[in-house]
XYZ file of C-alpha atoms in Angstrom:
335
model
C 7.096 -12.717 18.470
C 8.537 -9.485 19.781
C 9.751 -6.533 17.750
C 13.246 -7.949 18.197
C 12.356 -11.319 16.631
C 14.931 -11.068 13.869
C 17.681 -10.321 16.388
C 17.137 -13.740 18.019
C 17.708 -15.681 14.789
C 20.817 -17.723 14.162
C 23.035 -16.683 11.260
C 21.717 -19.555 9.136
C 18.084 -18.755 9.965
C 18.555 -15.071 9.197
C 20.253 -15.796 5.866
C 17.590 -18.261 4.742
C 14.842 -15.786 5.632
C 16.489 -12.717 4.147
C 18.585 -13.813 1.163
C 16.263 -16.301 -0.500
C 12.937 -14.459 -0.675
C 13.584 -14.483 -4.424
C 16.174 -16.174 -6.614
C 15.469 -19.617 -5.134
C 17.422 -22.306 -7.043
C 15.270 -23.967 -9.699
C 17.254 -27.204 -9.559
C 16.324 -30.833 -8.827
C 17.926 -30.532 -5.349
C 17.511 -26.841 -4.465
C 18.187 -27.250 -0.747
C 21.485 -28.965 -1.518
C 22.367 -25.956 -3.706
C 21.545 -23.622 -0.809
C 23.634 -25.773 1.527
C 26.640 -25.442 -0.774
C 26.250 -21.661 -0.814
C 25.886 -21.557 2.980
C 28.652 -24.011 3.835
C 26.356 -26.526 5.509
C 24.484 -29.688 4.495
C 21.179 -30.288 2.766
C 19.351 -31.792 5.753
C 20.375 -28.879 7.977
C 18.863 -26.425 5.474
C 15.641 -28.444 5.204
C 15.389 -28.870 8.981
C 15.991 -25.165 9.587
C 13.262 -24.157 7.120
C 10.884 -26.653 8.708
C 11.498 -25.158 12.152
C 11.060 -21.616 10.860
C 7.743 -22.675 9.331
C 6.647 -24.332 12.588
C 7.504 -21.098 14.436
C 5.272 -19.175 12.015
C 8.070 -17.096 10.479
C 7.655 -18.681 7.040
C 4.347 -18.989 5.245
C 5.844 -21.252 2.582
C 8.732 -21.675 0.190
C 7.364 -21.188 -3.277
C 5.563 -18.944 -5.714
C 3.975 -15.532 -5.291
C 1.635 -15.346 -8.282
C 0.713 -12.048 -9.827
C -2.936 -11.204 -9.064
C -5.553 -11.592 -11.794
C -3.296 -13.640 -14.063
C -4.256 -17.202 -13.186
C -7.494 -16.241 -11.494
C -9.639 -13.260 -10.525
C -9.235 -11.484 -7.195
C -10.552 -8.471 -5.375
C -10.244 -6.561 -2.134
C -13.527 -6.302 -0.242
C -14.713 -4.845 3.040
C -17.671 -4.891 5.408
C -18.810 -2.487 8.123
C -19.320 -4.833 11.069
C -20.664 -3.927 14.532
C -17.862 -4.256 17.072
C -19.645 -7.018 18.981
C -19.885 -9.148 15.823
C -16.371 -8.742 14.380
C -15.119 -12.183 15.423
C -18.351 -13.870 14.328
C -18.282 -12.299 10.872
C -14.531 -12.905 10.540
C -15.237 -16.613 11.100
C -17.857 -16.544 8.341
C -15.386 -14.909 5.966
C -12.558 -17.273 6.904
C -14.791 -20.255 6.183
C -14.391 -19.607 2.457
C -11.166 -21.144 1.075
C -11.119 -18.449 -1.603
C -10.322 -15.859 1.098
C -6.592 -15.635 1.766
C -6.269 -12.401 3.818
C -8.705 -11.082 6.408
C -7.873 -8.153 8.711
C -9.749 -5.914 11.103
C -8.762 -2.286 10.408
C -9.421 1.091 12.006
C -12.322 2.419 9.935
C -16.098 2.328 9.667
C -15.478 -0.415 7.088
C -13.502 -2.501 9.536
C -13.199 -6.030 8.095
C -11.022 -6.145 4.974
C -10.367 -9.306 3.021
C -8.969 -10.536 -0.280
C -10.716 -13.283 -2.231
C -9.440 -15.140 -5.302
C -11.247 -17.548 -7.630
C -10.619 -19.075 -11.062
C -13.392 -16.989 -12.659
C -15.328 -13.779 -12.113
C -18.547 -15.775 -11.791
C -17.185 -17.939 -8.986
C -15.705 -14.915 -7.223
C -19.004 -13.075 -7.401
C -20.733 -16.079 -5.838
C -18.290 -16.125 -2.914
C -18.806 -12.414 -2.260
C -22.575 -12.735 -2.441
C -22.505 -15.641 0.024
C -20.379 -13.656 2.487
C -22.537 -10.545 2.177
C -25.721 -12.546 2.732
C -24.389 -14.610 5.653
C -22.868 -11.615 7.424
C -26.094 -9.533 7.362
C -23.919 -6.420 7.643
C -25.301 -4.526 4.675
C -23.619 -3.615 1.424
C -20.070 -4.784 0.855
C -17.296 -2.715 -0.673
C -15.914 -4.589 -3.687
C -12.769 -2.903 -4.971
C -11.134 -4.758 -7.883
C -7.593 -3.806 -8.842
C -7.239 -1.710 -11.991
C -3.446 -1.313 -12.141
C -0.546 -2.487 -9.981
C 2.681 -0.600 -9.384
C 4.371 -2.830 -6.814
C 3.317 -6.165 -5.299
C 6.012 -8.004 -3.413
C 5.654 -8.543 0.360
C 9.401 -9.059 0.623
C 11.238 -7.722 3.673
C 14.904 -6.765 3.808
C 15.759 -7.752 7.380
C 19.308 -6.425 6.991
C 18.200 -2.838 6.346
C 18.598 -0.309 9.140
C 15.477 -0.730 11.246
C 14.118 -3.226 8.757
C 12.960 -2.400 5.271
C 11.170 -3.438 2.136
C 12.877 -5.379 -0.597
C 13.690 -3.184 -3.568
C 10.978 -2.470 -6.099
C 11.492 -4.134 -9.443
C 9.964 -2.911 -12.709
C 6.636 -4.543 -13.409
C 6.197 -6.698 -16.493
C 2.977 -7.417 -18.240
C 2.440 -11.177 -17.891
C 1.478 -13.594 -20.625
C -2.233 -14.445 -20.556
C -2.059 -17.700 -22.525
C -4.799 -20.207 -21.610
C -3.825 -22.634 -18.860
C -3.433 -26.276 -19.824
C -4.520 -29.101 -17.522
C -0.877 -29.677 -16.417
C -0.564 -25.924 -15.732
C -3.621 -26.032 -13.483
C -2.254 -29.102 -11.741
C 1.041 -27.359 -11.038
C -0.670 -24.220 -9.740
C -2.793 -26.311 -7.385
C 0.273 -28.219 -6.174
C 2.108 -24.953 -5.467
C -0.689 -23.433 -3.368
C 0.866 -24.491 -0.082
C 4.464 -24.147 -1.231
C 7.152 -26.672 -2.053
C 7.428 -29.787 0.092
C 10.492 -29.386 2.302
C 12.212 -32.528 1.012
C 15.370 -33.225 -0.987
C 13.584 -33.364 -4.383
C 10.605 -30.993 -3.962
C 9.974 -30.392 -7.669
C 9.487 -34.132 -8.164
C 6.507 -34.008 -5.756
C 4.315 -31.711 -7.849
C 2.436 -34.269 -9.896
C 4.447 -34.025 -13.108
C 7.965 -34.791 -14.324
C 10.534 -32.853 -12.327
C 12.115 -31.227 -15.387
C 8.720 -30.081 -16.659
C 7.784 -28.536 -13.300
C 11.075 -26.645 -13.065
C 10.890 -25.436 -16.680
C 7.286 -24.255 -16.250
C 8.070 -22.316 -13.066
C 11.097 -20.717 -14.773
C 8.932 -19.706 -17.749
C 6.256 -18.214 -15.496
C 8.899 -16.201 -13.675
C 10.241 -14.880 -16.978
C 6.747 -13.993 -18.209
C 5.759 -12.280 -14.954
C 3.020 -14.766 -14.080
C 5.010 -15.500 -10.910
C 6.210 -12.311 -9.196
C 8.914 -14.098 -7.239
C 9.808 -17.603 -6.124
C 11.433 -18.224 -2.767
C 10.919 -17.940 0.976
C 7.644 -16.181 1.807
C 7.992 -14.673 5.277
C 5.276 -13.685 7.729
C 5.916 -10.070 8.665
C 4.210 -10.007 12.075
C 6.213 -12.962 13.382
C 9.435 -11.271 12.273
C 8.758 -8.164 14.327
C 6.847 -6.013 11.805
C 3.921 -5.819 14.198
C 2.381 -2.616 12.806
C 0.875 -2.229 9.364
C -1.523 0.174 7.728
C -3.343 0.477 4.454
C -2.805 4.035 3.185
C -5.363 5.256 0.665
C -5.683 8.421 -1.426
C -8.458 10.093 -3.400
C -6.664 11.187 -6.576
C -7.893 12.303 -9.981
C -7.892 9.148 -12.092
C -5.767 10.785 -14.768
C -2.794 11.263 -12.437
C -3.183 8.298 -10.086
C -0.717 6.163 -12.056
C 1.989 8.817 -11.825
C 1.670 8.939 -8.052
C 1.418 5.154 -7.800
C 4.734 4.720 -9.594
C 6.326 7.338 -7.339
C 5.091 5.595 -4.172
C 6.336 2.232 -5.440
C 9.789 3.683 -6.115
C 10.218 4.985 -2.542
C 10.950 1.500 -1.205
C 8.630 2.173 1.765
C 5.683 0.010 0.671
C 5.037 -3.677 0.094
C 1.991 -3.136 -2.114
C 0.841 -0.274 -4.289
C -2.034 -0.325 -6.746
C -5.009 1.578 -8.133
C -8.455 0.180 -7.354
C -11.978 0.955 -8.447
C -13.905 3.440 -6.309
C -17.325 2.517 -4.939
C -19.294 5.733 -4.676
C -20.735 7.168 -2.547
C -19.342 4.902 0.219
C -15.694 4.827 -0.862
C -13.879 7.650 -2.675
C -10.283 6.411 -2.516
C -8.591 4.923 -5.586
C -4.861 4.610 -4.775
C -3.813 2.052 -2.161
C -0.539 1.013 -0.579
C 0.537 -1.128 2.364
C 3.157 0.079 4.838
C 4.731 -2.132 7.505
C 6.900 -1.242 10.480
C 8.100 -2.334 13.899
C 5.565 0.003 15.532
C 2.854 2.532 14.747
C 5.213 5.507 14.864
C 7.505 3.928 12.269
C 4.575 3.343 9.903
C 3.323 6.919 10.359
C 6.827 8.266 9.680
C 7.113 6.173 6.513
C 3.766 7.442 5.220
C 4.735 11.047 5.990
C 8.005 10.550 4.117
C 6.362 9.168 1.004
C 3.738 11.950 1.061
C 6.604 14.428 1.076
C 8.625 12.540 -1.541
C 5.732 12.244 -3.983
C 3.962 15.564 -3.370
C 0.736 14.043 -2.049
C -0.011 16.540 0.723
C -2.809 18.285 -1.200
C -4.878 15.117 -1.717
C -7.317 13.533 0.763
C -6.018 10.360 2.333
C -6.713 7.950 5.177
C -4.567 5.553 7.159
C -6.250 2.286 8.155
C -4.116 0.557 10.786
C -4.564 -3.151 11.294
C -6.135 -4.165 14.607
C -6.277 -7.952 14.235
C -5.194 -10.527 11.689
C -7.827 -13.210 11.207
C -6.341 -14.950 8.170
C -3.152 -14.708 6.128
C -1.860 -17.197 3.585
C -1.222 -17.511 -0.120
C -4.098 -17.413 -2.566
C -5.976 -20.711 -2.908
C -7.082 -22.236 -6.192
C -9.168 -25.105 -4.809
C -11.486 -25.387 -7.851
C -8.364 -25.838 -10.006
C -7.316 -28.711 -7.794
C -10.780 -30.247 -8.070
C -10.736 -29.887 -11.852
C -7.555 -31.929 -12.013
C -8.183 -34.496 -9.298
C -11.949 -34.570 -9.012
């Protein structure tokens, strides 16, 4: 898609993509509820979402779970010789636990996120990737504190923008029941695009809706709605901006960055010395490289970060991008 992708959308397509990234109706017939709001019919809404998904603009309609609440996740990176990047990316992508995998401009050039139900299983995945890649030591950078995790895009903002930051809540960490695990597994790929999607999740419809509503209230689910794919909507440039900050003040700066509205993600991660000194991370998206650089310069100015070492790791290639998988949970229920 071109940088003008959003301009080519119909009014209905644009509204479905932009207005329902959160606040999706938790009702037995949610698409009928959307149709009433949009002065159309249920099948037109379902068909439009299906076409947007086929065009790659929608990842899914469903839950964005808060990291490290229903599983354990980490960001990791390898330094891969240029000639082997595609080969090693294929090795990484072969693990269902990996949901994001990008080549970035840095000595550590392959960056991926892996999620598993337990720390032990996650460690095994990382060890397998490190061994199979034969690229030397891996950076493993678990998240210590999050300030903003959303990946929502306000397509109506001037030049595009990021959906407003909302105050973080500390989620409930109650043990998951077998029905909870079943629901999480069923939601991995999003709601079925049918008239009664909540009735297709392996439990009574009312129970599924009530559980999702409770998880939203508790902060286990960050948001529930249309999950868009930024590149296909014209946000073709993105960079991971990282800072080396004294640990005692990193949270203050993280909250400031999150409040600027210029980032989709902002969190503090563990350093891995001596290879990796940076501890504050954020993701910035834009229509082009210059827009991303301008956004980073603006947040540096807004938050007083000029005195601290930082790096900007632009994305070169996207090898994998989808919601976190919880395959072992699915096996535990259905195996």
